[in-house]
PDB file of C-alpha atoms in Angstrom:
ATOM      1  CA  UNK A   1     -48.351   5.468 -25.544  1.00 56.00           C
ATOM      2  CA  UNK A   2     -46.133   6.392 -28.438  1.00 65.00           C
ATOM      3  CA  UNK A   3     -43.962   9.412 -27.928  1.00 70.00           C
ATOM      4  CA  UNK A   4     -44.116  12.123 -30.614  1.00 70.00           C
ATOM      5  CA  UNK A   5     -40.886  13.772 -31.941  1.00 73.00           C
ATOM      6  CA  UNK A   6     -41.156  16.829 -29.702  1.00 75.00           C
ATOM      7  CA  UNK A   7     -41.633  14.546 -26.648  1.00 81.00           C
ATOM      8  CA  UNK A   8     -38.669  12.444 -27.706  1.00 82.00           C
ATOM      9  CA  UNK A   9     -36.395  15.538 -28.183  1.00 84.00           C
ATOM     10  CA  UNK A  10     -37.449  16.934 -24.840  1.00 86.00           C
ATOM     11  CA  UNK A  11     -36.966  13.634 -22.993  1.00 89.00           C
ATOM     12  CA  UNK A  12     -33.490  13.219 -24.532  1.00 88.00           C
ATOM     13  CA  UNK A  13     -32.522  16.765 -23.521  1.00 90.00           C
ATOM     14  CA  UNK A  14     -33.774  16.299 -19.922  1.00 92.00           C
ATOM     15  CA  UNK A  15     -32.018  12.894 -19.758  1.00 91.00           C
ATOM     16  CA  UNK A  16     -28.818  14.496 -20.900  1.00 90.00           C
ATOM     17  CA  UNK A  17     -29.042  17.258 -18.345  1.00 91.00           C
ATOM     18  CA  UNK A  18     -29.825  14.730 -15.515  1.00 92.00           C
ATOM     19  CA  UNK A  19     -27.517  11.845 -16.291  1.00 89.00           C
ATOM     20  CA  UNK A  20     -24.619  13.452 -18.091  1.00 89.00           C
ATOM     21  CA  UNK A  21     -24.468  16.992 -16.783  1.00 91.00           C
ATOM     22  CA  UNK A  22     -25.440  16.165 -13.187  1.00 91.00           C
ATOM     23  CA  UNK A  23     -28.284  18.768 -12.989  1.00 93.00           C
ATOM     24  CA  UNK A  24     -31.002  18.355 -10.430  1.00 94.00           C
ATOM     25  CA  UNK A  25     -34.666  17.776 -11.356  1.00 94.00           C
ATOM     26  CA  UNK A  26     -35.514  21.224  -9.985  1.00 94.00           C
ATOM     27  CA  UNK A  27     -32.862  22.875 -12.188  1.00 94.00           C
ATOM     28  CA  UNK A  28     -34.166  20.984 -15.275  1.00 94.00           C
ATOM     29  CA  UNK A  29     -37.765  21.987 -14.380  1.00 94.00           C
ATOM     30  CA  UNK A  30     -36.842  25.666 -14.240  1.00 93.00           C
ATOM     31  CA  UNK A  31     -34.935  25.418 -17.551  1.00 91.00           C
ATOM     32  CA  UNK A  32     -37.885  23.813 -19.388  1.00 91.00           C
ATOM     33  CA  UNK A  33     -40.660  25.679 -17.601  1.00 91.00           C
ATOM     34  CA  UNK A  34     -42.370  22.535 -16.181  1.00 92.00           C
ATOM     35  CA  UNK A  35     -42.774  21.040 -12.727  1.00 94.00           C
ATOM     36  CA  UNK A  36     -40.107  18.777 -11.220  1.00 92.00           C
ATOM     37  CA  UNK A  37     -42.817  16.030 -11.059  1.00 93.00           C
ATOM     38  CA  UNK A  38     -43.146  16.319 -14.875  1.00 93.00           C
ATOM     39  CA  UNK A  39     -39.304  15.998 -15.153  1.00 94.00           C
ATOM     40  CA  UNK A  40     -39.408  12.869 -12.939  1.00 94.00           C
ATOM     41  CA  UNK A  41     -42.145  11.357 -15.144  1.00 92.00           C
ATOM     42  CA  UNK A  42     -40.262  12.093 -18.351  1.00 92.00           C
ATOM     43  CA  UNK A  43     -37.045  10.606 -17.000  1.00 92.00           C
ATOM     44  CA  UNK A  44     -38.956   7.527 -15.849  1.00 91.00           C
ATOM     45  CA  UNK A  45     -40.531   7.161 -19.305  1.00 90.00           C
ATOM     46  CA  UNK A  46     -37.247   7.612 -20.989  1.00 88.00           C
ATOM     47  CA  UNK A  47     -35.975   4.541 -19.112  1.00 88.00           C
ATOM     48  CA  UNK A  48     -39.034   2.522 -19.830  1.00 87.00           C
ATOM     49  CA  UNK A  49     -38.926   3.326 -23.551  1.00 85.00           C
ATOM     50  CA  UNK A  50     -35.244   2.467 -23.748  1.00 84.00           C
ATOM     51  CA  UNK A  51     -34.396   6.027 -24.638  1.00 85.00           C
ATOM     52  CA  UNK A  52     -31.899   5.881 -21.772  1.00 85.00           C
ATOM     53  CA  UNK A  53     -29.860   2.893 -20.919  1.00 79.00           C
ATOM     54  CA  UNK A  54     -28.065   2.635 -17.552  1.00 73.00           C
ATOM     55  CA  UNK A  55     -25.140   0.191 -17.574  1.00 66.00           C
ATOM     56  CA  UNK A  56     -23.195  -0.738 -14.442  1.00 60.00           C
ATOM     57  CA  UNK A  57     -19.826  -2.000 -15.379  1.00 59.00           C
ATOM     58  CA  UNK A  58     -17.050  -3.455 -13.220  1.00 55.00           C
ATOM     59  CA  UNK A  59     -13.904  -5.363 -14.289  1.00 59.00           C
ATOM     60  CA  UNK A  60     -14.751  -8.694 -15.762  1.00 52.00           C
ATOM     61  CA  UNK A  61     -13.081 -10.599 -12.929  1.00 75.00           C
ATOM     62  CA  UNK A  62     -15.205  -9.027 -10.243  1.00 82.00           C
ATOM     63  CA  UNK A  63     -18.734 -10.390  -9.514  1.00 87.00           C
ATOM     64  CA  UNK A  64     -20.623  -7.393  -8.186  1.00 85.00           C
ATOM     65  CA  UNK A  65     -23.902  -9.225  -7.622  1.00 88.00           C
ATOM     66  CA  UNK A  66     -22.362 -12.030  -5.566  1.00 91.00           C
ATOM     67  CA  UNK A  67     -20.249  -9.559  -3.716  1.00 92.00           C
ATOM     68  CA  UNK A  68     -23.187  -7.477  -2.596  1.00 90.00           C
ATOM     69  CA  UNK A  69     -25.244 -10.593  -1.657  1.00 90.00           C
ATOM     70  CA  UNK A  70     -22.384 -12.011   0.407  1.00 91.00           C
ATOM     71  CA  UNK A  71     -21.830  -8.710   2.147  1.00 91.00           C
ATOM     72  CA  UNK A  72     -25.553  -8.489   3.087  1.00 88.00           C
ATOM     73  CA  UNK A  73     -25.803 -12.087   4.248  1.00 89.00           C
ATOM     74  CA  UNK A  74     -22.927 -12.049   6.715  1.00 90.00           C
ATOM     75  CA  UNK A  75     -23.089  -8.342   7.603  1.00 88.00           C
ATOM     76  CA  UNK A  76     -19.556  -7.746   6.192  1.00 91.00           C
ATOM     77  CA  UNK A  77     -18.156  -4.267   5.784  1.00 91.00           C
ATOM     78  CA  UNK A  78     -16.612  -5.248   2.457  1.00 92.00           C
ATOM     79  CA  UNK A  79     -17.058  -8.404   0.332  1.00 92.00           C
ATOM     80  CA  UNK A  80     -15.228  -8.785  -2.963  1.00 92.00           C
ATOM     81  CA  UNK A  81     -15.887 -11.923  -5.070  1.00 93.00           C
ATOM     82  CA  UNK A  82     -13.663 -12.663  -8.084  1.00 91.00           C
ATOM     83  CA  UNK A  83     -14.220 -15.249 -10.757  1.00 87.00           C
ATOM     84  CA  UNK A  84     -12.839 -18.690  -9.975  1.00 82.00           C
ATOM     85  CA  UNK A  85     -10.331 -20.146 -12.405  1.00 73.00           C
ATOM     86  CA  UNK A  86     -11.969 -21.905 -15.361  1.00 62.00           C
ATOM     87  CA  UNK A  87     -10.452 -25.260 -14.316  1.00 58.00           C
ATOM     88  CA  UNK A  88     -10.012 -25.243 -10.531  1.00 53.00           C
ATOM     89  CA  UNK A  89      -7.901 -28.102  -9.265  1.00 52.00           C
ATOM     90  CA  UNK A  90      -9.276 -29.919  -6.236  1.00 49.00           C
ATOM     91  CA  UNK A  91      -5.907 -29.613  -4.478  1.00 49.00           C
ATOM     92  CA  UNK A  92      -5.231 -26.050  -5.621  1.00 55.00           C
ATOM     93  CA  UNK A  93      -4.454 -23.375  -3.004  1.00 58.00           C
ATOM     94  CA  UNK A  94      -6.295 -20.032  -3.070  1.00 67.00           C
ATOM     95  CA  UNK A  95      -6.429 -18.518  -6.558  1.00 71.00           C
ATOM     96  CA  UNK A  96      -3.473 -16.152  -6.957  1.00 69.00           C
ATOM     97  CA  UNK A  97      -5.761 -13.391  -8.299  1.00 81.00           C
ATOM     98  CA  UNK A  98      -7.358 -13.137  -4.734  1.00 89.00           C
ATOM     99  CA  UNK A  99      -4.053 -11.660  -3.606  1.00 88.00           C
ATOM    100  CA  UNK A 100      -4.043  -9.095  -6.458  1.00 88.00           C
ATOM    101  CA  UNK A 101      -7.599  -7.925  -5.639  1.00 90.00           C
ATOM    102  CA  UNK A 102      -6.905  -7.870  -1.868  1.00 92.00           C
ATOM    103  CA  UNK A 103      -3.805  -5.713  -2.558  1.00 92.00           C
ATOM    104  CA  UNK A 104      -6.097  -3.156  -4.347  1.00 91.00           C
ATOM    105  CA  UNK A 105      -8.584  -3.414  -1.462  1.00 92.00           C
ATOM    106  CA  UNK A 106      -5.844  -2.633   1.048  1.00 93.00           C
ATOM    107  CA  UNK A 107      -4.892   0.401  -0.995  1.00 91.00           C
ATOM    108  CA  UNK A 108      -8.430   1.675  -0.392  1.00 91.00           C
ATOM    109  CA  UNK A 109      -8.712   0.755   3.317  1.00 93.00           C
ATOM    110  CA  UNK A 110      -5.277   1.766   4.712  1.00 95.00           C
ATOM    111  CA  UNK A 111      -4.903   5.416   5.558  1.00 95.00           C
ATOM    112  CA  UNK A 112      -1.743   7.417   6.430  1.00 95.00           C
ATOM    113  CA  UNK A 113      -0.596   6.667   9.951  1.00 96.00           C
ATOM    114  CA  UNK A 114      -2.404   3.335  10.165  1.00 97.00           C
ATOM    115  CA  UNK A 115      -0.782   0.137  11.472  1.00 97.00           C
ATOM    116  CA  UNK A 116      -1.199  -2.752   9.012  1.00 97.00           C
ATOM    117  CA  UNK A 117      -0.978  -6.267  10.425  1.00 97.00           C
ATOM    118  CA  UNK A 118      -0.150  -9.292   8.164  1.00 96.00           C
ATOM    119  CA  UNK A 119      -0.653 -12.929   9.211  1.00 93.00           C
ATOM    120  CA  UNK A 120       1.107 -15.856   7.632  1.00 85.00           C
ATOM    121  CA  UNK A 121      -0.626 -17.405   4.665  1.00 84.00           C
ATOM    122  CA  UNK A 122      -0.065 -18.038   0.881  1.00 84.00           C
ATOM    123  CA  UNK A 123      -2.869 -15.622   0.075  1.00 86.00           C
ATOM    124  CA  UNK A 124      -1.358 -12.768   2.181  1.00 89.00           C
ATOM    125  CA  UNK A 125       2.054 -13.419   0.695  1.00 88.00           C
ATOM    126  CA  UNK A 126       0.554 -13.181  -2.832  1.00 88.00           C
ATOM    127  CA  UNK A 127      -1.217 -10.024  -1.703  1.00 91.00           C
ATOM    128  CA  UNK A 128       2.000  -8.381  -0.474  1.00 91.00           C
ATOM    129  CA  UNK A 129       3.811  -9.256  -3.728  1.00 90.00           C
ATOM    130  CA  UNK A 130       1.018  -7.508  -5.699  1.00 91.00           C
ATOM    131  CA  UNK A 131       1.032  -4.321  -3.622  1.00 92.00           C
ATOM    132  CA  UNK A 132       1.870  -1.217  -5.583  1.00 90.00           C
ATOM    133  CA  UNK A 133       0.358   1.497  -3.488  1.00 91.00           C
ATOM    134  CA  UNK A 134      -0.077   2.082   0.212  1.00 94.00           C
ATOM    135  CA  UNK A 135      -0.167   5.290   2.216  1.00 94.00           C
ATOM    136  CA  UNK A 136       2.689   5.796   4.784  1.00 96.00           C
ATOM    137  CA  UNK A 137       1.975   3.243   7.535  1.00 97.00           C
ATOM    138  CA  UNK A 138       3.645   0.863   9.974  1.00 97.00           C
ATOM    139  CA  UNK A 139       3.598  -2.873   9.012  1.00 97.00           C
ATOM    140  CA  UNK A 140       3.709  -5.585  11.689  1.00 96.00           C
ATOM    141  CA  UNK A 141       3.768  -9.405  11.362  1.00 95.00           C
ATOM    142  CA  UNK A 142       0.906 -10.999  13.325  1.00 95.00           C
ATOM    143  CA  UNK A 143       2.143 -14.559  13.330  1.00 93.00           C
ATOM    144  CA  UNK A 144       5.350 -16.617  13.256  1.00 90.00           C
ATOM    145  CA  UNK A 145       6.306 -18.284  10.048  1.00 84.00           C
ATOM    146  CA  UNK A 146       5.492 -21.764   8.784  1.00 72.00           C
ATOM    147  CA  UNK A 147       9.189 -22.616   8.505  1.00 58.00           C
ATOM    148  CA  UNK A 148      11.897 -20.284   9.889  1.00 43.00           C
ATOM    149  CA  UNK A 149      14.182 -21.486   7.136  1.00 45.00           C
ATOM    150  CA  UNK A 150      11.813 -20.021   4.453  1.00 45.00           C
ATOM    151  CA  UNK A 151      11.205 -16.756   6.267  1.00 42.00           C
ATOM    152  CA  UNK A 152      12.698 -14.653   3.493  1.00 43.00           C
ATOM    153  CA  UNK A 153      10.236 -16.074   1.073  1.00 53.00           C
ATOM    154  CA  UNK A 154       7.203 -15.902   3.282  1.00 73.00           C
ATOM    155  CA  UNK A 155       5.722 -13.620   5.969  1.00 76.00           C
ATOM    156  CA  UNK A 156       8.914 -11.724   6.859  1.00 87.00           C
ATOM    157  CA  UNK A 157       9.334 -10.807   3.175  1.00 89.00           C
ATOM    158  CA  UNK A 158       5.657  -9.878   2.938  1.00 91.00           C
ATOM    159  CA  UNK A 159       6.026  -7.547   5.850  1.00 93.00           C
ATOM    160  CA  UNK A 160       9.128  -5.940   4.369  1.00 93.00           C
ATOM    161  CA  UNK A 161       7.495  -5.598   0.926  1.00 93.00           C
ATOM    162  CA  UNK A 162       4.483  -3.838   2.322  1.00 95.00           C
ATOM    163  CA  UNK A 163       6.652  -1.479   4.385  1.00 95.00           C
ATOM    164  CA  UNK A 164       8.760  -0.782   1.267  1.00 95.00           C
ATOM    165  CA  UNK A 165       5.656   0.212  -0.691  1.00 95.00           C
ATOM    166  CA  UNK A 166       4.349   2.347   2.063  1.00 95.00           C
ATOM    167  CA  UNK A 167       7.542   3.951   3.158  1.00 95.00           C
ATOM    168  CA  UNK A 168       6.814   2.957   6.775  1.00 95.00           C
ATOM    169  CA  UNK A 169       8.510   0.875   9.436  1.00 95.00           C
ATOM    170  CA  UNK A 170       8.536  -2.925   9.312  1.00 95.00           C
ATOM    171  CA  UNK A 171       8.197  -5.110  12.411  1.00 95.00           C
ATOM    172  CA  UNK A 172       8.811  -8.734  11.321  1.00 93.00           C
ATOM    173  CA  UNK A 173       8.814 -11.839  13.480  1.00 92.00           C
ATOM    174  CA  UNK A 174      11.766 -14.137  13.031  1.00 90.00           C
ATOM    175  CA  UNK A 175      10.282 -17.168  14.806  1.00 89.00           C
ATOM    176  CA  UNK A 176       8.332 -20.261  13.836  1.00 89.00           C
ATOM    177  CA  UNK A 177       4.556 -20.173  14.272  1.00 89.00           C
ATOM    178  CA  UNK A 178       4.374 -23.456  16.191  1.00 90.00           C
ATOM    179  CA  UNK A 179       6.777 -24.401  18.952  1.00 91.00           C
ATOM    180  CA  UNK A 180       7.273 -27.734  20.686  1.00 91.00           C
ATOM    181  CA  UNK A 181       5.793 -26.642  24.044  1.00 92.00           C
ATOM    182  CA  UNK A 182       4.260 -23.589  25.806  1.00 93.00           C
ATOM    183  CA  UNK A 183       7.486 -22.813  27.695  1.00 95.00           C
ATOM    184  CA  UNK A 184       9.536 -22.433  24.488  1.00 94.00           C
ATOM    185  CA  UNK A 185       6.817 -20.235  22.965  1.00 93.00           C
ATOM    186  CA  UNK A 186       6.679 -18.057  26.105  1.00 94.00           C
ATOM    187  CA  UNK A 187      10.453 -17.652  26.081  1.00 94.00           C
ATOM    188  CA  UNK A 188      10.486 -16.559  22.463  1.00 93.00           C
ATOM    189  CA  UNK A 189       7.700 -13.971  23.102  1.00 93.00           C
ATOM    190  CA  UNK A 190      10.088 -12.275  25.540  1.00 93.00           C
ATOM    191  CA  UNK A 191      12.860 -11.861  23.033  1.00 92.00           C
ATOM    192  CA  UNK A 192      13.344  -8.219  22.079  1.00 92.00           C
ATOM    193  CA  UNK A 193      12.389  -8.280  18.411  1.00 89.00           C
ATOM    194  CA  UNK A 194       9.318 -10.460  18.940  1.00 93.00           C
ATOM    195  CA  UNK A 195       8.218  -8.520  22.008  1.00 94.00           C
ATOM    196  CA  UNK A 196       8.569  -5.265  20.052  1.00 93.00           C
ATOM    197  CA  UNK A 197       6.249  -6.682  17.317  1.00 93.00           C
ATOM    198  CA  UNK A 198       3.711  -7.858  19.944  1.00 95.00           C
ATOM    199  CA  UNK A 199       3.615  -4.321  21.381  1.00 95.00           C
ATOM    200  CA  UNK A 200       2.109  -3.086  18.138  1.00 95.00           C
ATOM    201  CA  UNK A 201      -0.738  -5.696  18.130  1.00 96.00           C
ATOM    202  CA  UNK A 202      -3.008  -3.427  20.071  1.00 95.00           C
ATOM    203  CA  UNK A 203      -2.297  -0.526  17.668  1.00 97.00           C
ATOM    204  CA  UNK A 204      -3.177  -2.476  14.477  1.00 97.00           C
ATOM    205  CA  UNK A 205      -6.013  -0.778  12.606  1.00 97.00           C
ATOM    206  CA  UNK A 206      -6.164  -3.013   9.459  1.00 97.00           C
ATOM    207  CA  UNK A 207      -5.169  -6.621   9.290  1.00 97.00           C
ATOM    208  CA  UNK A 208      -5.042  -9.221   6.527  1.00 96.00           C
ATOM    209  CA  UNK A 209      -5.402 -12.868   7.355  1.00 95.00           C
ATOM    210  CA  UNK A 210      -5.700 -16.241   5.633  1.00 93.00           C
ATOM    211  CA  UNK A 211      -8.119 -19.087   6.316  1.00 94.00           C
ATOM    212  CA  UNK A 212      -7.506 -22.814   6.156  1.00 90.00           C
ATOM    213  CA  UNK A 213      -9.662 -25.908   6.298  1.00 89.00           C
ATOM    214  CA  UNK A 214      -8.553 -28.784   8.540  1.00 87.00           C
ATOM    215  CA  UNK A 215      -6.865 -31.013   5.895  1.00 84.00           C
ATOM    216  CA  UNK A 216      -3.450 -31.426   4.423  1.00 79.00           C
ATOM    217  CA  UNK A 217      -2.096 -28.637   2.301  1.00 74.00           C
ATOM    218  CA  UNK A 218      -5.016 -26.330   3.183  1.00 78.00           C
ATOM    219  CA  UNK A 219      -4.099 -25.606   6.802  1.00 77.00           C
ATOM    220  CA  UNK A 220      -0.621 -24.568   7.828  1.00 77.00           C
ATOM    221  CA  UNK A 221      -1.154 -25.604  11.395  1.00 83.00           C
ATOM    222  CA  UNK A 222      -2.534 -29.095  10.392  1.00 84.00           C
ATOM    223  CA  UNK A 223       0.728 -29.762   8.368  1.00 81.00           C
ATOM    224  CA  UNK A 224       2.962 -28.822  11.303  1.00 85.00           C
ATOM    225  CA  UNK A 225       1.323 -31.221  13.804  1.00 87.00           C
ATOM    226  CA  UNK A 226       1.940 -34.897  14.306  1.00 87.00           C
ATOM    227  CA  UNK A 227      -0.690 -37.539  13.281  1.00 88.00           C
ATOM    228  CA  UNK A 228      -1.656 -37.950  16.874  1.00 91.00           C
ATOM    229  CA  UNK A 229      -2.181 -34.300  17.428  1.00 90.00           C
ATOM    230  CA  UNK A 230      -4.193 -33.922  14.188  1.00 89.00           C
ATOM    231  CA  UNK A 231      -6.436 -36.683  15.288  1.00 90.00           C
ATOM    232  CA  UNK A 232      -6.868 -35.096  18.694  1.00 92.00           C
ATOM    233  CA  UNK A 233      -7.938 -31.741  17.368  1.00 90.00           C
ATOM    234  CA  UNK A 234     -10.126 -33.320  14.652  1.00 90.00           C
ATOM    235  CA  UNK A 235     -12.043 -35.118  17.476  1.00 93.00           C
ATOM    236  CA  UNK A 236     -12.797 -31.649  18.819  1.00 93.00           C
ATOM    237  CA  UNK A 237     -14.646 -30.846  15.678  1.00 93.00           C
ATOM    238  CA  UNK A 238     -12.071 -28.533  13.998  1.00 94.00           C
ATOM    239  CA  UNK A 239     -13.520 -27.163  10.740  1.00 92.00           C
ATOM    240  CA  UNK A 240     -11.258 -24.178  10.179  1.00 94.00           C
ATOM    241  CA  UNK A 241      -7.928 -22.525  11.125  1.00 93.00           C
ATOM    242  CA  UNK A 242      -6.962 -18.905  10.979  1.00 94.00           C
ATOM    243  CA  UNK A 243      -3.709 -17.543  12.392  1.00 92.00           C
ATOM    244  CA  UNK A 244      -3.219 -20.737  14.477  1.00 91.00           C
ATOM    245  CA  UNK A 245      -6.707 -20.427  16.115  1.00 94.00           C
ATOM    246  CA  UNK A 246      -9.012 -23.383  15.538  1.00 95.00           C
ATOM    247  CA  UNK A 247     -12.794 -23.165  14.965  1.00 95.00           C
ATOM    248  CA  UNK A 248     -15.667 -25.622  14.776  1.00 94.00           C
ATOM    249  CA  UNK A 249     -18.382 -25.306  12.139  1.00 91.00           C
ATOM    250  CA  UNK A 250     -20.321 -22.770  14.269  1.00 90.00           C
ATOM    251  CA  UNK A 251     -17.263 -20.472  14.626  1.00 91.00           C
ATOM    252  CA  UNK A 252     -16.573 -21.444  18.191  1.00 93.00           C
ATOM    253  CA  UNK A 253     -12.859 -21.708  19.151  1.00 94.00           C
ATOM    254  CA  UNK A 254     -11.681 -25.238  20.036  1.00 94.00           C
ATOM    255  CA  UNK A 255      -8.338 -26.589  20.969  1.00 92.00           C
ATOM    256  CA  UNK A 256      -7.268 -23.367  22.701  1.00 92.00           C
ATOM    257  CA  UNK A 257      -4.242 -25.167  24.277  1.00 91.00           C
ATOM    258  CA  UNK A 258      -2.606 -25.042  20.789  1.00 91.00           C
ATOM    259  CA  UNK A 259      -2.470 -21.202  21.079  1.00 88.00           C
ATOM    260  CA  UNK A 260      -0.081 -21.540  24.068  1.00 92.00           C
ATOM    261  CA  UNK A 261       2.500 -23.115  21.742  1.00 92.00           C
ATOM    262  CA  UNK A 262       2.093 -20.630  18.966  1.00 92.00           C
ATOM    263  CA  UNK A 263       3.619 -17.189  18.139  1.00 94.00           C
ATOM    264  CA  UNK A 264       0.432 -15.442  16.972  1.00 95.00           C
ATOM    265  CA  UNK A 265      -1.922 -12.587  17.668  1.00 95.00           C
ATOM    266  CA  UNK A 266      -4.422 -13.527  20.373  1.00 94.00           C
ATOM    267  CA  UNK A 267      -8.118 -13.820  19.354  1.00 93.00           C
ATOM    268  CA  UNK A 268      -9.270 -11.092  21.710  1.00 92.00           C
ATOM    269  CA  UNK A 269      -6.731  -8.705  20.195  1.00 94.00           C
ATOM    270  CA  UNK A 270      -7.765  -9.674  16.698  1.00 94.00           C
ATOM    271  CA  UNK A 271     -11.397  -9.013  17.525  1.00 93.00           C
ATOM    272  CA  UNK A 272     -10.501  -5.469  18.583  1.00 94.00           C
ATOM    273  CA  UNK A 273      -8.821  -4.592  15.301  1.00 96.00           C
ATOM    274  CA  UNK A 274     -11.239  -2.304  13.441  1.00 95.00           C
ATOM    275  CA  UNK A 275     -10.801  -3.943  10.018  1.00 96.00           C
ATOM    276  CA  UNK A 276      -9.748  -7.556   9.542  1.00 97.00           C
ATOM    277  CA  UNK A 277      -9.735  -8.683   5.878  1.00 96.00           C
ATOM    278  CA  UNK A 278      -9.839 -12.380   5.268  1.00 96.00           C
ATOM    279  CA  UNK A 279      -8.509 -13.633   1.994  1.00 95.00           C
ATOM    280  CA  UNK A 280      -9.527 -17.157   1.052  1.00 94.00           C
ATOM    281  CA  UNK A 281     -11.326 -18.941  -1.768  1.00 92.00           C
ATOM    282  CA  UNK A 282     -11.924 -22.322  -3.499  1.00 89.00           C
ATOM    283  CA  UNK A 283     -14.440 -25.082  -2.927  1.00 88.00           C
ATOM    284  CA  UNK A 284     -12.276 -26.896  -0.360  1.00 89.00           C
ATOM    285  CA  UNK A 285     -12.157 -23.876   1.806  1.00 92.00           C
ATOM    286  CA  UNK A 286     -15.763 -22.775   1.467  1.00 93.00           C
ATOM    287  CA  UNK A 287     -17.101 -24.420   4.743  1.00 93.00           C
ATOM    288  CA  UNK A 288     -14.040 -23.162   6.605  1.00 94.00           C
ATOM    289  CA  UNK A 289     -14.622 -19.575   5.401  1.00 95.00           C
ATOM    290  CA  UNK A 290     -18.160 -19.836   6.629  1.00 93.00           C
ATOM    291  CA  UNK A 291     -17.016 -21.049  10.112  1.00 93.00           C
ATOM    292  CA  UNK A 292     -14.544 -18.091  10.451  1.00 94.00           C
ATOM    293  CA  UNK A 293     -17.162 -15.635   9.329  1.00 93.00           C
ATOM    294  CA  UNK A 294     -19.358 -16.945  12.211  1.00 91.00           C
ATOM    295  CA  UNK A 295     -16.559 -16.371  14.702  1.00 92.00           C
ATOM    296  CA  UNK A 296     -16.934 -12.586  14.514  1.00 91.00           C
ATOM    297  CA  UNK A 297     -13.226 -12.069  14.061  1.00 94.00           C
ATOM    298  CA  UNK A 298     -13.295 -10.687  10.558  1.00 95.00           C
ATOM    299  CA  UNK A 299     -15.081  -7.704   8.997  1.00 94.00           C
ATOM    300  CA  UNK A 300     -14.330  -8.126   5.285  1.00 95.00           C
ATOM    301  CA  UNK A 301     -13.689 -10.983   2.860  1.00 95.00           C
ATOM    302  CA  UNK A 302     -12.033 -11.385  -0.485  1.00 95.00           C
ATOM    303  CA  UNK A 303     -13.061 -14.713  -2.073  1.00 95.00           C
ATOM    304  CA  UNK A 304     -14.000 -16.331  -5.342  1.00 93.00           C
ATOM    305  CA  UNK A 305     -17.288 -17.469  -6.973  1.00 93.00           C
ATOM    306  CA  UNK A 306     -16.771 -21.123  -6.013  1.00 92.00           C
ATOM    307  CA  UNK A 307     -16.682 -20.330  -2.265  1.00 93.00           C
ATOM    308  CA  UNK A 308     -19.247 -17.501  -2.623  1.00 94.00           C
ATOM    309  CA  UNK A 309     -21.816 -19.935  -4.135  1.00 94.00           C
ATOM    310  CA  UNK A 310     -21.477 -22.210  -1.134  1.00 93.00           C
ATOM    311  CA  UNK A 311     -21.643 -19.439   1.405  1.00 93.00           C
ATOM    312  CA  UNK A 312     -24.802 -18.013  -0.211  1.00 92.00           C
ATOM    313  CA  UNK A 313     -26.624 -21.280  -0.164  1.00 90.00           C
ATOM    314  CA  UNK A 314     -25.534 -22.775   3.223  1.00 81.00           C
ATOM    315  CA  UNK A 315     -28.014 -22.963   6.028  1.00 66.00           C
ATOM    316  CA  UNK A 316     -28.569 -19.602   7.697  1.00 58.00           C
ATOM    317  CA  UNK A 317     -28.637 -21.188  11.102  1.00 56.00           C
ATOM    318  CA  UNK A 318     -25.802 -19.746  13.281  1.00 55.00           C
ATOM    319  CA  UNK A 319     -24.844 -17.096  10.855  1.00 65.00           C
ATOM    320  CA  UNK A 320     -23.701 -14.024  12.732  1.00 65.00           C
ATOM    321  CA  UNK A 321     -23.243 -10.633  11.044  1.00 68.00           C
ATOM    322  CA  UNK A 322     -19.497 -10.063  11.082  1.00 74.00           C
ATOM    323  CA  UNK A 323     -19.785  -6.367  12.032  1.00 74.00           C
ATOM    324  CA  UNK A 324     -21.298  -7.299  15.384  1.00 78.00           C
ATOM    325  CA  UNK A 325     -17.812  -8.866  16.176  1.00 81.00           C
ATOM    326  CA  UNK A 326     -19.759 -11.205  18.427  1.00 79.00           C
ATOM    327  CA  UNK A 327     -18.025 -14.141  20.065  1.00 82.00           C
ATOM    328  CA  UNK A 328     -20.058 -17.365  19.638  1.00 82.00           C
ATOM    329  CA  UNK A 329     -18.789 -18.466  23.005  1.00 78.00           C
ATOM    330  CA  UNK A 330     -20.162 -15.421  24.592  1.00 69.00           C
ATOM    331  CA  UNK A 331     -16.794 -14.296  25.956  1.00 62.00           C
TER     332      UNK A 331
END
């Protein structure tokens, strides 16, 4: 039915009270001398007749619909999806804007007195470079570096940068991620500086990690191994890598012997960290991201639309809500 001028004026006034001034329906009913049910009907009619328009706006680079769908599908605590680059290169690493968005997310998640853990990865390095606000917190490195010779341009610098922004202590690890044998790795773990960093692993409250798929240039560990070793782990069904831990497509850990040669946070410790934010995107990493989400090791994800579209359409079989922190191996 058509609304008369008096009805239109009253509906506009009620809508202004409710949407702009924040008054309750009961308060509006008392002011206009009607029932709160009448107020509810008028507000509903105002929406139907386009007298009131509700617009939800987020920055153009954020995809709110995909973010919410991804969060619900995997039971994530937080899922943030950003627009993929207009022309994504097949061999491109994670889009750099993922690091910028992840930096803003950490600014929300980290509280004063927290212990922030950073694992090696291009995306976490980009994130640290983009940080401009963090409450006072301790920052600890969760993995060794890809190449000790580039430490100042990698994870060590990321840890120092985050600590500088927060004004807290920094606990970097000056050691390669992968060692030739378990004995060398064990000896390094006993060194004073590295042992001190490891002591903080059980205190980490928020962690940022990267994800890699098992192929050249997309997985740090893959690139550090010999051809023979790569073939061996590929035969075990490796689909993804995170912090030197390998996973098959169902999120189960494989090639656990590799961990004995690595300087990295153990999987069981990672699972106990209250908030683990994975930062990864791109079509080439999409399946790997899905595998890691099924591992139960992460609680939140920053990704792009290219990866999100894959994750939202892949088979639901084996998908485990991330907040359950369930181990697919039942351990």
